Amino acid sequence: MNAKLLLIEDNANNAYLMRYLLEKAGFTVYEASCGAKGMDLALLHKPDAVLLDIQLPEMDGYQVLSAIRRNAELAGIPVIAVTSYAMSGDRERIMSSGADGYIEKPIDPDSFVSSVSLHLTCRPERKTTT
Ligand code: MN
């Protein structure tokens, strides 16, 4: 898989593991540790999908998702939320906020890449402005 992914994650260990697994599988990975940098990289690289942590400093994942959906250049990009299993209300909330998918932390190294790939290849049609 040759897709470009943007990873927005503030935890260095999580980011390292996800990046390692994705690059090993052939993805190009751009990485941001906060939402504002994530938005900059999204506009610069127009990734095929965004992997979005929810608990982020300053802009949290909900704010980043909202900013992506309100930006005409980015609105159609699939956003996969990555957040901790312990935050039990997050799944419903992030999906109803417009995320396309959801992956739980801790990341399962055996299934993470296939979960990401599934969201890239099998997702609802979304109207884009481009
Ligand atoms: Mn976090």
PDB file of C-alpha atoms in Angstrom, residues 16-72:
ATOM      1  CA  TYR A  16       6.902   5.572  17.128  1.00  0.00           C
ATOM      2  CA  LEU A  17       5.083   2.240  17.144  1.00  0.00           C
ATOM      3  CA  MET A  18       2.395   3.328  14.691  1.00  0.00           C
ATOM      4  CA  ARG A  19       4.914   4.926  12.358  1.00  0.00           C
ATOM      5  CA  TYR A  20       7.132   1.861  12.469  1.00  0.00           C
ATOM      6  CA  LEU A  21       4.281  -0.505  11.610  1.00  0.00           C
ATOM      7  CA  LEU A  22       2.897   1.719   8.867  1.00  0.00           C
ATOM      8  CA  GLU A  23       6.236   2.404   7.202  1.00  0.00           C
ATOM      9  CA  LYS A  24       7.107  -1.281   7.323  1.00  0.00           C
ATOM     10  CA  ALA A  25       3.855  -1.893   5.426  1.00  0.00           C
ATOM     11  CA  GLY A  26       4.839   0.665   2.791  1.00  0.00           C
ATOM     12  CA  PHE A  27       2.849   3.710   3.840  1.00  0.00           C
ATOM     13  CA  THR A  28       4.335   7.178   3.748  1.00  0.00           C
ATOM     14  CA  VAL A  29       3.822   8.697   7.206  1.00  0.00           C
ATOM     15  CA  TYR A  30       3.761  12.381   8.143  1.00  0.00           C
ATOM     16  CA  GLU A  31       3.772  13.020  11.853  1.00  0.00           C
ATOM     17  CA  ALA A  32       2.531  15.844  14.060  1.00  0.00           C
ATOM     18  CA  SER A  33       2.498  16.011  17.843  1.00  0.00           C
ATOM     19  CA  CYS A  34      -0.233  18.652  18.088  1.00  0.00           C
ATOM     20  CA  GLY A  35      -3.336  19.655  16.188  1.00  0.00           C
ATOM     21  CA  ALA A  36      -2.037  22.916  14.771  1.00  0.00           C
ATOM     22  CA  LYS A  37       0.976  21.236  13.206  1.00  0.00           C
ATOM     23  CA  GLY A  38      -1.324  18.454  12.027  1.00  0.00           C
ATOM     24  CA  MET A  39      -3.475  20.961  10.156  1.00  0.00           C
ATOM     25  CA  ASP A  40      -0.379  22.488   8.541  1.00  0.00           C
ATOM     26  CA  LEU A  41       0.855  19.076   7.392  1.00  0.00           C
ATOM     27  CA  ALA A  42      -2.614  18.095   6.165  1.00  0.00           C
ATOM     28  CA  LEU A  43      -2.797  21.186   3.966  1.00  0.00           C
ATOM     29  CA  LEU A  44       0.771  20.672   2.752  1.00  0.00           C
ATOM     30  CA  HIS A  45       0.625  16.957   1.934  1.00  0.00           C
ATOM     31  CA  LYS A  46      -3.106  16.220   1.371  1.00  0.00           C
ATOM     32  CA  PRO A  47      -2.805  12.770   2.985  1.00  0.00           C
ATOM     33  CA  ASP A  48      -5.046   9.863   1.992  1.00  0.00           C
ATOM     34  CA  ALA A  49      -6.151   9.523   5.609  1.00  0.00           C
ATOM     35  CA  VAL A  50      -5.544  11.034   9.015  1.00  0.00           C
ATOM     36  CA  LEU A  51      -4.896   8.943  12.111  1.00  0.00           C
ATOM     37  CA  LEU A  52      -6.019  11.166  14.938  1.00  0.00           C
ATOM     38  CA  ASP A  53      -5.351  10.846  18.631  1.00  0.00           C
ATOM     39  CA  ILE A  54      -8.159  12.329  20.720  1.00  0.00           C
ATOM     40  CA  GLN A  55      -6.265  13.427  23.790  1.00  0.00           C
ATOM     41  CA  LEU A  56      -3.939  16.097  22.470  1.00  0.00           C
ATOM     42  CA  PRO A  57      -2.580  19.290  24.034  1.00  0.00           C
ATOM     43  CA  GLU A  58      -4.233  22.591  23.067  1.00  0.00           C
ATOM     44  CA  MET A  59      -6.531  21.551  20.188  1.00  0.00           C
ATOM     45  CA  ASP A  60      -7.924  18.128  21.136  1.00  0.00           C
ATOM     46  CA  GLY A  61      -8.911  15.513  18.581  1.00  0.00           C
ATOM     47  CA  TYR A  62     -12.490  16.743  18.388  1.00  0.00           C
ATOM     48  CA  GLN A  63     -11.301  20.238  17.526  1.00  0.00           C
ATOM     49  CA  VAL A  64      -8.879  18.896  14.923  1.00  0.00           C
ATOM     50  CA  LEU A  65     -11.611  16.784  13.345  1.00  0.00           C
ATOM     51  CA  SER A  66     -13.935  19.770  13.251  1.00  0.00           C
ATOM     52  CA  ALA A  67     -11.225  21.931  11.661  1.00  0.00           C
ATOM     53  CA  ILE A  68     -10.573  19.279   8.999  1.00  0.00           C
ATOM     54  CA  ARG A  69     -14.268  18.973   8.167  1.00  0.00           C
ATOM     55  CA  ARG A  70     -14.677  22.758   7.922  1.00  0.00           C
ATOM     56  CA  ASN A  71     -11.700  23.152   5.565  1.00  0.00           C
ATOM     57  CA  ALA A  72     -12.747  22.888   1.922  1.00  0.00           C
TER      58      ALA A  72
END
